[in-house]
mmCIF file of C-alpha atoms and ligand atoms in Angstrom:
data_model
loop_
_atom_site.group_PDB
_atom_site.id
_atom_site.type_symbol
_atom_site.label_atom_id
_atom_site.label_comp_id
_atom_site.label_asym_id
_atom_site.label_seq_id
_atom_site.Cartn_x
_atom_site.Cartn_y
_atom_site.Cartn_z
ATOM 1 C CA MET O 56 0.033 -0.052 -0.003
ATOM 2 C CA ILE O 57 1.321 3.504 -0.798
ATOM 3 C CA ARG O 58 2.358 5.586 2.116
ATOM 4 C CA LEU O 59 0.790 9.188 2.432
ATOM 5 C CA ASN O 60 2.741 12.093 3.529
ATOM 6 C CA GLU O 61 2.295 11.523 7.241
ATOM 7 C CA ASN O 62 3.293 15.098 8.354
ATOM 8 C CA TYR O 63 -0.332 16.047 7.379
ATOM 9 C CA GLN O 64 -0.928 14.356 10.497
ATOM 10 C CA ASN O 65 0.654 17.327 12.288
ATOM 11 C CA LEU O 66 -1.477 19.902 10.835
ATOM 12 C CA LYS O 67 -4.265 21.638 12.685
ATOM 13 C CA ASP O 68 -7.502 20.293 11.361
ATOM 14 C CA SER O 69 -8.249 23.164 8.927
ATOM 15 C CA TYR O 70 -6.604 26.265 7.784
ATOM 16 C CA LEU O 71 -7.257 29.446 9.708
ATOM 17 C CA PHE O 72 -9.212 31.335 6.941
ATOM 18 C CA TYR O 73 -11.188 28.167 6.126
ATOM 19 C CA ASN O 74 -11.995 27.927 9.843
ATOM 20 C CA ILE O 75 -13.276 31.500 9.722
ATOM 21 C CA ALA O 76 -15.268 31.051 6.543
ATOM 22 C CA GLN O 77 -16.945 27.958 8.129
ATOM 23 C CA LYS O 78 -17.894 29.916 11.259
ATOM 24 C CA THR O 79 -19.276 32.733 9.276
ATOM 25 C CA LYS O 80 -21.363 30.397 7.170
ATOM 26 C CA GLU O 81 -22.942 28.868 10.145
ATOM 27 C CA TYR O 82 -23.641 32.167 11.325
ATOM 28 C CA LEU O 83 -25.497 33.044 8.247
ATOM 29 C CA GLU O 84 -27.395 29.766 8.223
ATOM 30 C CA GLU O 85 -28.583 30.353 11.680
ATOM 31 C CA ASN O 86 -29.232 34.149 10.903
ATOM 32 C CA PRO O 87 -30.376 34.231 7.373
ATOM 33 C CA GLY O 88 -30.476 37.649 5.579
ATOM 34 C CA LYS O 89 -27.877 39.400 8.254
ATOM 35 C CA LYS O 90 -25.394 41.381 6.306
ATOM 36 C CA LEU O 91 -21.789 40.684 7.510
ATOM 37 C CA TYR O 92 -18.968 43.364 7.645
ATOM 38 C CA ARG O 93 -16.128 41.447 6.479
ATOM 39 C CA MET O 94 -12.607 42.444 7.638
ATOM 40 C CA GLY O 95 -11.244 38.939 8.137
ATOM 41 C CA ILE O 96 -9.051 37.690 5.202
ATOM 42 C CA GLY O 97 -7.013 40.128 3.438
ATOM 43 C CA ASP O 98 -8.947 39.927 0.486
ATOM 44 C CA VAL O 99 -9.228 43.136 -1.727
ATOM 45 C CA SER O 100 -12.659 44.878 -2.368
ATOM 46 C CA LEU O 101 -11.864 47.205 -5.260
ATOM 47 C CA PRO O 102 -11.721 46.391 -8.990
ATOM 48 C CA LEU O 103 -8.905 46.267 -11.014
ATOM 49 C CA ALA O 104 -7.227 49.248 -12.278
ATOM 50 C CA SER O 105 -8.421 50.311 -15.671
ATOM 51 C CA ALA O 106 -4.970 50.308 -17.255
ATOM 52 C CA VAL O 107 -4.875 46.661 -16.040
ATOM 53 C CA CYS O 108 -8.299 45.780 -17.682
ATOM 54 C CA THR O 109 -7.387 47.559 -20.856
ATOM 55 C CA ALA O 110 -4.104 45.349 -21.173
ATOM 56 C CA LEU O 111 -6.115 42.156 -20.275
ATOM 57 C CA HIS O 112 -8.626 42.825 -23.078
ATOM 58 C CA THR O 113 -5.969 43.508 -25.667
ATOM 59 C CA ALA O 114 -4.132 40.547 -24.630
ATOM 60 C CA VAL O 115 -7.423 38.462 -24.936
ATOM 61 C CA ASP O 116 -7.737 39.858 -28.719
ATOM 62 C CA ASP O 117 -4.073 39.049 -29.441
ATOM 63 C CA GLN O 118 -4.753 35.399 -28.363
ATOM 64 C CA SER O 119 -7.778 35.459 -30.880
ATOM 65 C CA LYS O 120 -5.475 36.249 -34.124
ATOM 66 C CA LYS O 121 -2.995 33.893 -35.710
ATOM 67 C CA GLU O 122 -0.390 36.807 -35.936
ATOM 68 C CA SER O 123 -0.372 37.991 -32.302
ATOM 69 C CA PHE O 124 -1.398 34.487 -30.565
ATOM 70 C CA HIS O 125 1.058 33.126 -27.746
ATOM 71 C CA GLY O 126 1.350 29.509 -26.937
ATOM 72 C CA TYR O 127 3.539 28.484 -23.938
ATOM 73 C CA MET O 128 5.153 31.335 -22.283
ATOM 74 C CA PRO O 129 8.712 31.473 -21.011
ATOM 75 C CA GLU O 130 8.411 29.348 -17.667
ATOM 76 C CA CYS O 131 10.407 32.250 -15.571
ATOM 77 C CA GLY O 132 8.373 34.913 -17.089
ATOM 78 C CA ALA O 133 8.243 36.892 -20.326
ATOM 79 C CA PRO O 134 11.572 38.694 -20.809
ATOM 80 C CA SER O 135 9.953 42.253 -21.053
ATOM 81 C CA LEU O 136 8.042 41.605 -17.654
ATOM 82 C CA ARG O 137 11.189 40.539 -15.969
ATOM 83 C CA GLN O 138 12.952 43.616 -17.257
ATOM 84 C CA THR O 139 10.086 45.913 -16.046
ATOM 85 C CA ILE O 140 10.275 44.291 -12.645
ATOM 86 C CA ALA O 141 13.870 44.826 -12.516
ATOM 87 C CA ASP O 142 13.335 48.422 -13.341
ATOM 88 C CA TYR O 143 10.683 48.845 -10.530
ATOM 89 C CA TYR O 144 13.485 48.043 -8.071
ATOM 90 C CA LYS O 145 15.605 50.750 -9.431
ATOM 91 C CA LYS O 146 13.752 53.457 -7.828
ATOM 92 C CA ARG O 147 14.975 51.916 -4.455
ATOM 93 C CA ASN O 148 18.678 51.709 -5.743
ATOM 94 C CA VAL O 149 18.317 47.977 -6.128
ATOM 95 C CA LYS O 150 19.945 46.689 -9.246
ATOM 96 C CA LEU O 151 18.692 43.609 -10.428
ATOM 97 C CA SER O 152 19.258 41.850 -13.896
ATOM 98 C CA PRO O 153 15.691 40.567 -15.594
ATOM 99 C CA GLU O 154 17.118 36.925 -15.018
ATOM 100 C CA GLU O 155 17.072 37.399 -11.329
ATOM 101 C CA VAL O 156 13.147 38.057 -11.576
ATOM 102 C CA PHE O 157 10.998 35.247 -11.889
ATOM 103 C CA VAL O 158 7.187 35.886 -12.778
ATOM 104 C CA SER O 159 4.947 33.786 -10.554
ATOM 105 C CA SER O 160 1.194 33.135 -9.973
ATOM 106 C CA GLY O 161 1.207 34.850 -6.537
ATOM 107 C CA ALA O 162 3.019 34.800 -3.394
ATOM 108 C CA SER O 163 1.283 31.960 -1.502
ATOM 109 C CA ASP O 164 1.838 29.348 -4.417
ATOM 110 C CA GLU O 165 5.488 30.648 -4.441
ATOM 111 C CA LEU O 166 5.980 30.415 -0.602
ATOM 112 C CA GLY O 167 5.001 26.842 -0.815
ATOM 113 C CA ASP O 168 6.837 25.606 -3.984
ATOM 114 C CA ILE O 169 10.089 27.474 -3.105
ATOM 115 C CA LEU O 170 10.512 24.803 -0.275
ATOM 116 C CA ASP O 171 11.746 22.309 -3.028
ATOM 117 C CA LEU O 172 15.080 24.006 -2.825
ATOM 118 C CA PHE O 173 15.794 23.112 0.623
ATOM 119 C CA SER O 174 16.726 19.963 2.330
ATOM 120 C CA LYS O 175 14.136 18.350 4.581
ATOM 121 C CA GLU O 176 16.746 18.288 7.332
ATOM 122 C CA SER O 177 16.963 22.378 7.348
ATOM 123 C CA THR O 178 15.522 24.178 10.335
ATOM 124 C CA ALA O 179 12.951 26.958 9.604
ATOM 125 C CA LEU O 180 12.793 29.808 11.865
ATOM 126 C CA ILE O 181 9.455 31.651 11.900
ATOM 127 C CA MET O 182 8.782 34.902 13.609
ATOM 128 C CA GLU O 183 5.668 34.707 15.249
ATOM 129 C CA PRO O 184 2.911 35.967 14.996
ATOM 130 C CA ALA O 185 2.870 34.895 11.383
ATOM 131 C CA TYR O 186 1.015 34.075 7.997
ATOM 132 C CA PRO O 187 -0.088 30.736 8.991
ATOM 133 C CA ALA O 188 0.859 29.263 5.331
ATOM 134 C CA TYR O 189 4.777 29.559 6.502
ATOM 135 C CA VAL O 190 4.189 27.013 9.375
ATOM 136 C CA ASP O 191 1.928 24.863 7.616
ATOM 137 C CA ALA O 192 3.994 24.447 4.228
ATOM 138 C CA ASN O 193 6.975 23.626 6.635
ATOM 139 C CA ILE O 194 4.813 21.063 8.618
ATOM 140 C CA MET O 195 3.671 19.299 5.039
ATOM 141 C CA ALA O 196 7.185 19.088 4.201
ATOM 142 C CA GLY O 197 8.381 17.539 7.470
ATOM 143 C CA ARG O 198 10.711 20.302 8.338
ATOM 144 C CA LYS O 199 11.886 21.102 11.824
ATOM 145 C CA ILE O 200 10.426 24.887 12.729
ATOM 146 C CA ILE O 201 11.710 27.264 15.424
ATOM 147 C CA HIS O 202 8.932 29.273 16.628
ATOM 148 C CA LEU O 203 10.470 32.659 17.406
ATOM 149 C CA PRO O 204 7.844 34.751 19.420
ATOM 150 C CA SER O 205 7.460 38.567 19.349
ATOM 151 C CA GLY O 206 5.471 40.914 21.345
ATOM 152 C CA GLU O 207 4.838 44.401 22.360
ATOM 153 C CA ALA O 208 8.218 44.665 24.266
ATOM 154 C CA ASN O 209 10.060 44.375 20.903
ATOM 155 C CA GLY O 210 7.149 46.176 18.691
ATOM 156 C CA PHE O 211 6.566 42.590 17.213
ATOM 157 C CA LEU O 212 10.115 42.900 15.557
ATOM 158 C CA PRO O 213 12.262 40.413 16.911
ATOM 159 C CA GLY O 214 16.024 40.206 16.305
ATOM 160 C CA PRO O 215 18.425 37.513 15.771
ATOM 161 C CA SER O 216 20.414 35.891 18.651
ATOM 162 C CA ALA O 217 23.511 33.305 18.647
ATOM 163 C CA GLU O 218 21.198 30.529 20.099
ATOM 164 C CA LEU O 219 18.752 30.472 17.126
ATOM 165 C CA ASP O 220 19.791 27.381 14.928
ATOM 166 C CA ALA O 221 17.955 28.431 11.754
ATOM 167 C CA ASP O 222 18.703 27.378 8.230
ATOM 168 C CA LEU O 223 15.654 29.079 6.593
ATOM 169 C CA ILE O 224 14.611 32.604 7.868
ATOM 170 C CA TYR O 225 11.093 33.774 7.191
ATOM 171 C CA ILE O 226 10.699 37.687 7.470
ATOM 172 C CA CYS O 227 7.408 39.489 6.533
ATOM 173 C CA SER O 228 7.838 43.050 6.449
ATOM 174 C CA PRO O 229 5.297 45.017 6.521
ATOM 175 C CA ASN O 230 4.322 42.264 8.862
ATOM 176 C CA ASN O 231 1.345 40.183 8.503
ATOM 177 C CA PRO O 232 -0.649 40.263 10.877
ATOM 178 C CA THR O 233 1.017 42.819 13.072
ATOM 179 C CA GLY O 234 1.630 45.658 10.372
ATOM 180 C CA ALA O 235 5.108 46.248 11.984
ATOM 181 C CA VAL O 236 7.844 47.061 9.758
ATOM 182 C CA PHE O 237 11.810 46.459 10.130
ATOM 183 C CA THR O 238 13.877 49.447 9.834
ATOM 184 C CA LYS O 239 17.037 49.018 7.838
ATOM 185 C CA GLU O 240 19.354 48.581 10.644
ATOM 186 C CA GLN O 241 17.158 45.681 11.991
ATOM 187 C CA LEU O 242 16.932 44.066 8.779
ATOM 188 C CA LYS O 243 20.865 44.239 8.512
ATOM 189 C CA GLU O 244 21.057 42.420 11.737
ATOM 190 C CA TRP O 245 19.304 39.340 10.207
ATOM 191 C CA VAL O 246 21.070 39.757 7.046
ATOM 192 C CA ASP O 247 24.427 39.532 8.961
ATOM 193 C CA PHE O 248 23.099 36.550 11.011
ATOM 194 C CA ALA O 249 21.900 34.770 7.682
ATOM 195 C CA ASN O 250 25.174 35.374 6.020
ATOM 196 C CA GLU O 251 27.527 34.283 9.170
ATOM 197 C CA ARG O 252 25.375 31.112 9.447
ATOM 198 C CA GLY O 253 25.007 30.328 5.658
ATOM 199 C CA ALA O 254 21.192 30.502 6.225
ATOM 200 C CA ILE O 255 18.720 31.811 3.683
ATOM 201 C CA ILE O 256 16.366 34.602 4.453
ATOM 202 C CA ILE O 257 12.775 34.130 2.678
ATOM 203 C CA PHE O 258 11.581 37.721 2.756
ATOM 204 C CA ASP O 259 7.957 38.260 2.000
ATOM 205 C CA ALA O 260 7.276 41.804 0.593
ATOM 206 C CA ALA O 261 3.731 41.243 -0.216
ATOM 207 C CA TYR O 262 2.644 44.583 1.550
ATOM 208 C CA GLU O 263 5.602 46.668 0.534
ATOM 209 C CA ALA O 264 3.447 49.274 -1.599
ATOM 210 C CA PHE O 265 1.629 50.239 1.728
ATOM 211 C CA ILE O 266 4.760 51.819 3.500
ATOM 212 C CA GLU O 267 4.566 55.468 3.608
ATOM 213 C CA GLU O 268 7.405 56.196 6.212
ATOM 214 C CA ASN O 269 11.136 55.884 5.093
ATOM 215 C CA LEU O 270 11.453 52.215 5.733
ATOM 216 C CA PRO O 271 12.807 49.331 3.524
ATOM 217 C CA HIS O 272 10.668 47.853 0.817
ATOM 218 C CA SER O 273 12.921 45.346 -0.366
ATOM 219 C CA ILE O 274 15.301 43.056 1.507
ATOM 220 C CA PHE O 275 17.794 43.962 -1.388
ATOM 221 C CA GLU O 276 17.994 47.446 0.003
ATOM 222 C CA ILE O 277 20.102 46.046 2.705
ATOM 223 C CA GLU O 278 24.043 45.531 2.109
ATOM 224 C CA GLY O 279 24.894 41.955 2.074
ATOM 225 C CA ALA O 280 21.434 40.556 1.029
ATOM 226 C CA ARG O 281 22.398 39.293 -2.366
ATOM 227 C CA SER O 282 24.142 36.609 -0.797
ATOM 228 C CA CYS O 283 21.633 35.293 1.817
ATOM 229 C CA ALA O 284 18.065 36.321 0.476
ATOM 230 C CA ILE O 285 15.172 35.577 -1.674
ATOM 231 C CA GLU O 286 12.378 38.255 -1.981
ATOM 232 C CA ILE O 287 8.621 36.889 -2.935
ATOM 233 C CA CYS O 288 6.173 39.442 -3.928
ATOM 234 C CA SER O 289 2.966 39.745 -5.296
ATOM 235 C CA LEU O 290 0.231 42.032 -7.274
ATOM 236 C CA SER O 291 -2.446 40.611 -5.111
ATOM 237 C CA LYS O 292 -2.617 43.304 -2.272
ATOM 238 C CA THR O 293 -0.694 46.044 -4.495
ATOM 239 C CA ALA O 294 -3.007 45.977 -7.177
ATOM 240 C CA GLY O 295 -5.912 43.964 -6.827
ATOM 241 C CA PHE O 296 -4.652 40.695 -8.158
ATOM 242 C CA THR O 297 -5.901 38.319 -5.497
ATOM 243 C CA GLY O 298 -8.343 36.633 -7.956
ATOM 244 C CA THR O 299 -6.195 37.231 -10.864
ATOM 245 C CA ARG O 300 -2.753 36.016 -9.815
ATOM 246 C CA VAL O 301 0.646 37.554 -10.769
ATOM 247 C CA GLY O 302 3.672 37.555 -8.458
ATOM 248 C CA TYR O 303 7.209 37.784 -8.710
ATOM 249 C CA THR O 304 10.099 36.471 -6.791
ATOM 250 C CA VAL O 305 13.764 37.634 -6.881
ATOM 251 C CA ILE O 306 16.660 35.427 -6.522
ATOM 252 C CA PRO O 307 20.045 36.714 -6.915
ATOM 253 C CA LYS O 308 22.730 35.240 -9.097
ATOM 254 C CA ASP O 309 25.119 35.278 -6.159
ATOM 255 C CA LEU O 310 23.107 33.099 -4.093
ATOM 256 C CA GLU O 311 24.889 29.788 -3.645
ATOM 257 C CA ARG O 312 25.254 27.231 -0.846
ATOM 258 C CA GLY O 313 27.198 24.308 -0.907
ATOM 259 C CA GLY O 314 28.335 24.698 -4.374
ATOM 260 C CA GLN O 315 24.917 24.909 -5.878
ATOM 261 C CA ASN O 316 23.511 28.212 -7.336
ATOM 262 C CA VAL O 317 20.046 28.940 -6.243
ATOM 263 C CA ASN O 318 18.999 31.234 -8.854
ATOM 264 C CA ALA O 319 19.789 28.003 -11.500
ATOM 265 C CA MET O 320 18.101 25.813 -9.163
ATOM 266 C CA TRP O 321 14.984 27.533 -9.309
ATOM 267 C CA VAL O 322 15.205 27.984 -13.269
ATOM 268 C CA ARG O 323 15.545 24.156 -13.288
ATOM 269 C CA ASN O 324 12.477 23.777 -11.168
ATOM 270 C CA ARG O 325 10.107 26.261 -12.739
ATOM 271 C CA THR O 326 11.132 24.925 -16.079
ATOM 272 C CA THR O 327 10.163 21.466 -15.090
ATOM 273 C CA LYS O 328 7.022 22.119 -12.722
ATOM 274 C CA THR O 329 5.253 25.238 -14.540
ATOM 275 C CA ASN O 330 4.415 26.078 -18.219
ATOM 276 C CA GLY O 331 4.731 29.963 -17.100
ATOM 277 C CA VAL O 332 2.155 32.380 -16.354
ATOM 278 C CA SER O 333 -0.460 32.980 -19.128
ATOM 279 C CA TYR O 334 0.194 35.607 -21.766
ATOM 280 C CA ILE O 335 -3.038 37.371 -20.731
ATOM 281 C CA LEU O 336 -2.148 37.640 -17.061
ATOM 282 C CA GLN O 337 1.412 38.875 -17.832
ATOM 283 C CA ARG O 338 0.112 41.626 -19.990
ATOM 284 C CA GLY O 339 -2.304 42.379 -17.086
ATOM 285 C CA GLY O 340 0.635 42.386 -14.615
ATOM 286 C CA ALA O 341 2.878 44.697 -16.795
ATOM 287 C CA ALA O 342 0.099 47.467 -17.038
ATOM 288 C CA VAL O 343 0.567 47.746 -13.191
ATOM 289 C CA PHE O 344 3.981 49.328 -13.734
ATOM 290 C CA THR O 345 3.056 51.760 -16.380
ATOM 291 C CA PRO O 346 2.891 55.303 -15.229
ATOM 292 C CA GLU O 347 -1.004 55.287 -15.622
ATOM 293 C CA GLY O 348 -1.144 51.905 -13.596
ATOM 294 C CA GLN O 349 0.927 53.015 -10.818
ATOM 295 C CA GLU O 350 -1.240 56.169 -10.412
ATOM 296 C CA GLN O 351 -4.322 54.059 -10.447
ATOM 297 C CA ILE O 352 -3.172 51.377 -8.075
ATOM 298 C CA HIS O 353 -2.018 54.060 -5.820
ATOM 299 C CA ARG O 354 -5.353 55.550 -5.850
ATOM 300 C CA ASN O 355 -6.919 52.353 -4.592
ATOM 301 C CA ILE O 356 -4.018 51.935 -1.891
ATOM 302 C CA ALA O 357 -5.004 55.244 -0.656
ATOM 303 C CA ILE O 358 -8.862 54.326 -0.451
ATOM 304 C CA TYR O 359 -7.582 51.047 1.783
ATOM 305 C CA LYS O 360 -5.245 53.228 3.879
ATOM 306 C CA ASN O 361 -8.362 55.753 4.526
ATOM 307 C CA ASN O 362 -10.256 52.611 5.663
ATOM 308 C CA ALA O 363 -7.369 52.093 8.340
ATOM 309 C CA LYS O 364 -7.579 55.532 9.260
ATOM 310 C CA VAL O 365 -11.257 55.195 10.228
ATOM 311 C CA LEU O 366 -10.535 52.180 12.280
ATOM 312 C CA MET O 367 -7.597 53.571 14.017
ATOM 313 C CA LYS O 368 -9.594 56.772 14.839
ATOM 314 C CA VAL O 369 -12.222 54.634 16.617
ATOM 315 C CA LEU O 370 -9.486 52.398 18.450
ATOM 316 C CA ASP O 371 -7.854 55.576 19.572
ATOM 317 C CA GLU O 372 -11.241 56.910 20.796
ATOM 318 C CA LEU O 373 -11.800 53.743 22.869
ATOM 319 C CA GLY O 374 -8.292 53.949 24.180
ATOM 320 C CA ILE O 375 -7.330 50.437 22.815
ATOM 321 C CA THR O 376 -3.906 49.550 22.134
ATOM 322 C CA TYR O 377 -2.975 48.716 18.510
ATOM 323 C CA PHE O 378 -0.238 48.204 15.930
ATOM 324 C CA GLY O 379 0.000 48.396 12.357
ATOM 325 C CA GLY O 380 -2.403 50.528 10.070
ATOM 326 C CA LYS O 381 0.040 53.190 8.950
ATOM 327 C CA ASN O 382 2.620 51.266 6.745
ATOM 328 C CA ALA O 383 0.524 47.962 6.430
ATOM 329 C CA PRO O 384 -3.184 47.197 5.395
ATOM 330 C CA TYR O 385 -3.519 45.166 8.794
ATOM 331 C CA ILE O 386 -4.607 46.461 11.988
ATOM 332 C CA TRP O 387 -3.420 44.408 15.131
ATOM 333 C CA MET O 388 -5.232 45.405 18.264
ATOM 334 C CA LYS O 389 -5.353 44.149 21.776
ATOM 335 C CA CYS O 390 -8.721 42.415 22.794
ATOM 336 C CA PRO O 391 -10.474 44.392 25.295
ATOM 337 C CA ASN O 392 -10.696 43.445 29.108
ATOM 338 C CA GLY O 393 -8.329 40.442 28.519
ATOM 339 C CA MET O 394 -10.801 38.489 26.081
ATOM 340 C CA GLY O 395 -9.472 35.566 24.192
ATOM 341 C CA SER O 396 -9.223 36.033 20.627
ATOM 342 C CA TRP O 397 -11.699 33.791 19.621
ATOM 343 C CA GLU O 398 -14.012 34.920 22.158
ATOM 344 C CA PHE O 399 -13.648 38.195 20.770
ATOM 345 C CA PHE O 400 -14.331 37.017 17.371
ATOM 346 C CA ASP O 401 -17.468 35.435 18.489
ATOM 347 C CA LEU O 402 -18.498 38.665 20.238
ATOM 348 C CA LEU O 403 -18.005 40.704 17.004
ATOM 349 C CA LEU O 404 -19.683 38.183 14.836
ATOM 350 C CA ARG O 405 -22.724 37.653 17.008
ATOM 351 C CA GLU O 406 -23.254 41.269 18.181
ATOM 352 C CA ILE O 407 -22.383 43.511 15.431
ATOM 353 C CA GLN O 408 -21.730 41.219 12.418
ATOM 354 C CA VAL O 409 -18.065 42.331 12.280
ATOM 355 C CA VAL O 410 -15.713 39.497 10.987
ATOM 356 C CA GLY O 411 -12.041 39.924 11.846
ATOM 357 C CA THR O 412 -9.297 37.287 12.422
ATOM 358 C CA PRO O 413 -8.278 36.017 15.762
ATOM 359 C CA GLY O 414 -4.586 36.557 16.723
ATOM 360 C CA GLU O 415 -4.322 32.994 18.009
ATOM 361 C CA GLY O 416 -4.666 31.859 14.396
ATOM 362 C CA PHE O 417 -1.197 33.557 13.706
ATOM 363 C CA GLY O 418 0.546 31.710 16.566
ATOM 364 C CA ALA O 419 0.323 31.047 20.325
ATOM 365 C CA CYS O 420 1.840 34.433 21.051
ATOM 366 C CA GLY O 421 -1.069 36.083 18.757
ATOM 367 C CA GLU O 422 -3.642 34.946 21.234
ATOM 368 C CA GLY O 423 -5.141 38.043 23.163
ATOM 369 C CA TYR O 424 -5.051 40.151 19.947
ATOM 370 C CA PHE O 425 -7.075 40.516 17.037
ATOM 371 C CA ARG O 426 -6.403 41.504 13.281
ATOM 372 C CA PHE O 427 -8.615 43.794 10.902
ATOM 373 C CA SER O 428 -7.895 43.747 7.281
ATOM 374 C CA THR O 429 -8.519 47.223 5.707
ATOM 375 C CA PHE O 430 -9.283 45.835 2.322
ATOM 376 C CA GLY O 431 -13.026 45.915 2.768
ATOM 377 C CA ASP O 432 -15.491 48.368 1.219
ATOM 378 C CA PRO O 433 -15.073 51.828 2.518
ATOM 379 C CA GLU O 434 -18.920 52.095 3.209
ATOM 380 C CA ASP O 435 -18.999 48.552 5.163
ATOM 381 C CA THR O 436 -15.688 49.907 7.105
ATOM 382 C CA LYS O 437 -17.308 52.796 8.273
ATOM 383 C CA GLU O 438 -20.233 50.993 9.417
ATOM 384 C CA ALA O 439 -18.082 48.160 11.233
ATOM 385 C CA ALA O 440 -16.048 50.971 13.020
ATOM 386 C CA ARG O 441 -19.326 52.783 14.095
ATOM 387 C CA ARG O 442 -20.506 49.367 15.381
ATOM 388 C CA ILE O 443 -17.325 48.474 17.096
ATOM 389 C CA LYS O 444 -17.323 52.077 18.836
ATOM 390 C CA GLU O 445 -20.818 51.583 19.987
ATOM 391 C CA LEU O 446 -20.245 47.891 21.260
ATOM 392 C CA LEU O 447 -17.206 48.556 23.114
ATOM 393 C CA SER O 448 -18.146 51.836 24.620
ATOM 394 C CA LYS O 449 -21.010 49.967 26.520
HETATM 395 C C1 MLT L 662 -4.375 37.165 5.116
HETATM 396 O O1 MLT L 662 -5.438 37.579 5.146
HETATM 397 O O2 MLT L 662 -3.474 36.975 5.779
HETATM 398 C C2 MLT L 662 -4.079 36.900 3.712
HETATM 399 O O3 MLT L 662 -4.639 37.586 2.771
HETATM 400 C C3 MLT L 662 -4.025 35.720 3.206
HETATM 401 C C4 MLT L 662 -3.425 35.534 1.705
HETATM 402 O O4 MLT L 662 -2.896 36.220 1.198
HETATM 403 O O5 MLT L 662 -3.383 34.417 1.397
#
């Protein structure tokens, strides 16, 4: 009989966002017709930018004519889009060659797939609270995980220390779920630590476009990162591609371990395991980086940032401690009156029909906290904020 991957037995029964979806579905079955104010999963609510839609339509038309039709795309991405993304990094003074950029179908797929590159015996260091897919993907692969807790004392931005025995280091900045952002100095400590140990950093930059202060958007702004880091990014949150799926991964050509070149390994992996992102989607993705596309996506980001302001104002008025919201699309608040995070989830759902994400779902040290996504509809966010204020002022 075939043996299945027994590591799956070490996973929680179901994934965090699936759990939340089930709980809200049950609530709606018990309370038909109730309107929910959804600020749980970080899923965008605004439509794609018109520059993107025009490019997608044009690309569909291209596919309808023999002379402009495209079959399989280059597995690592269209050379023009790889160049466009490399150029995007220039504004941060990061020099990349197009061959160091890989077009992907989004960050979550890539965060799972990239683990193919590392030995099962390597140890993964995950700073918590953390996006739960980091943990689950490593459990599925049977990898040992070091959970590095963070908290209010270090602003949810833990630093390295000599006793951390890590080979693979996850850094998400701006952070999901806490919204905290590492400074250049803090990232430099991690880069030095990784280079000294021969470890590799997986830098999740999915929320870089939300940074408004003078903070690093890319790990490659840090000296020494080319020899120890991979960056995974996505257009999902930046440009509303959660349902469209385009992202990119940066692997410097200098990144080597044990005589193996990581960039070359990823080329080998992609050319074997994918047929590339479709022509149509790559054309849509390329439109994000045009001046018109940039202007339009930043208009949408400003709307989400206004949602954050609406929520932060209410939390300020209530005197509730929170993190994030300024340089990130998430607000990480302390549950009131010492409540547990699932208890608070139930209270908000049942009393005011607001859906958020319990902090415990991001790791044990997230217990007692609660995350709001600011990607919701602006009118719904205003109403949710009003309801939160009314409920918690009682
Ligand atoms: C989240 O809500 O944490 C994210 O949206 C989930 C994701 O990007 O997959």
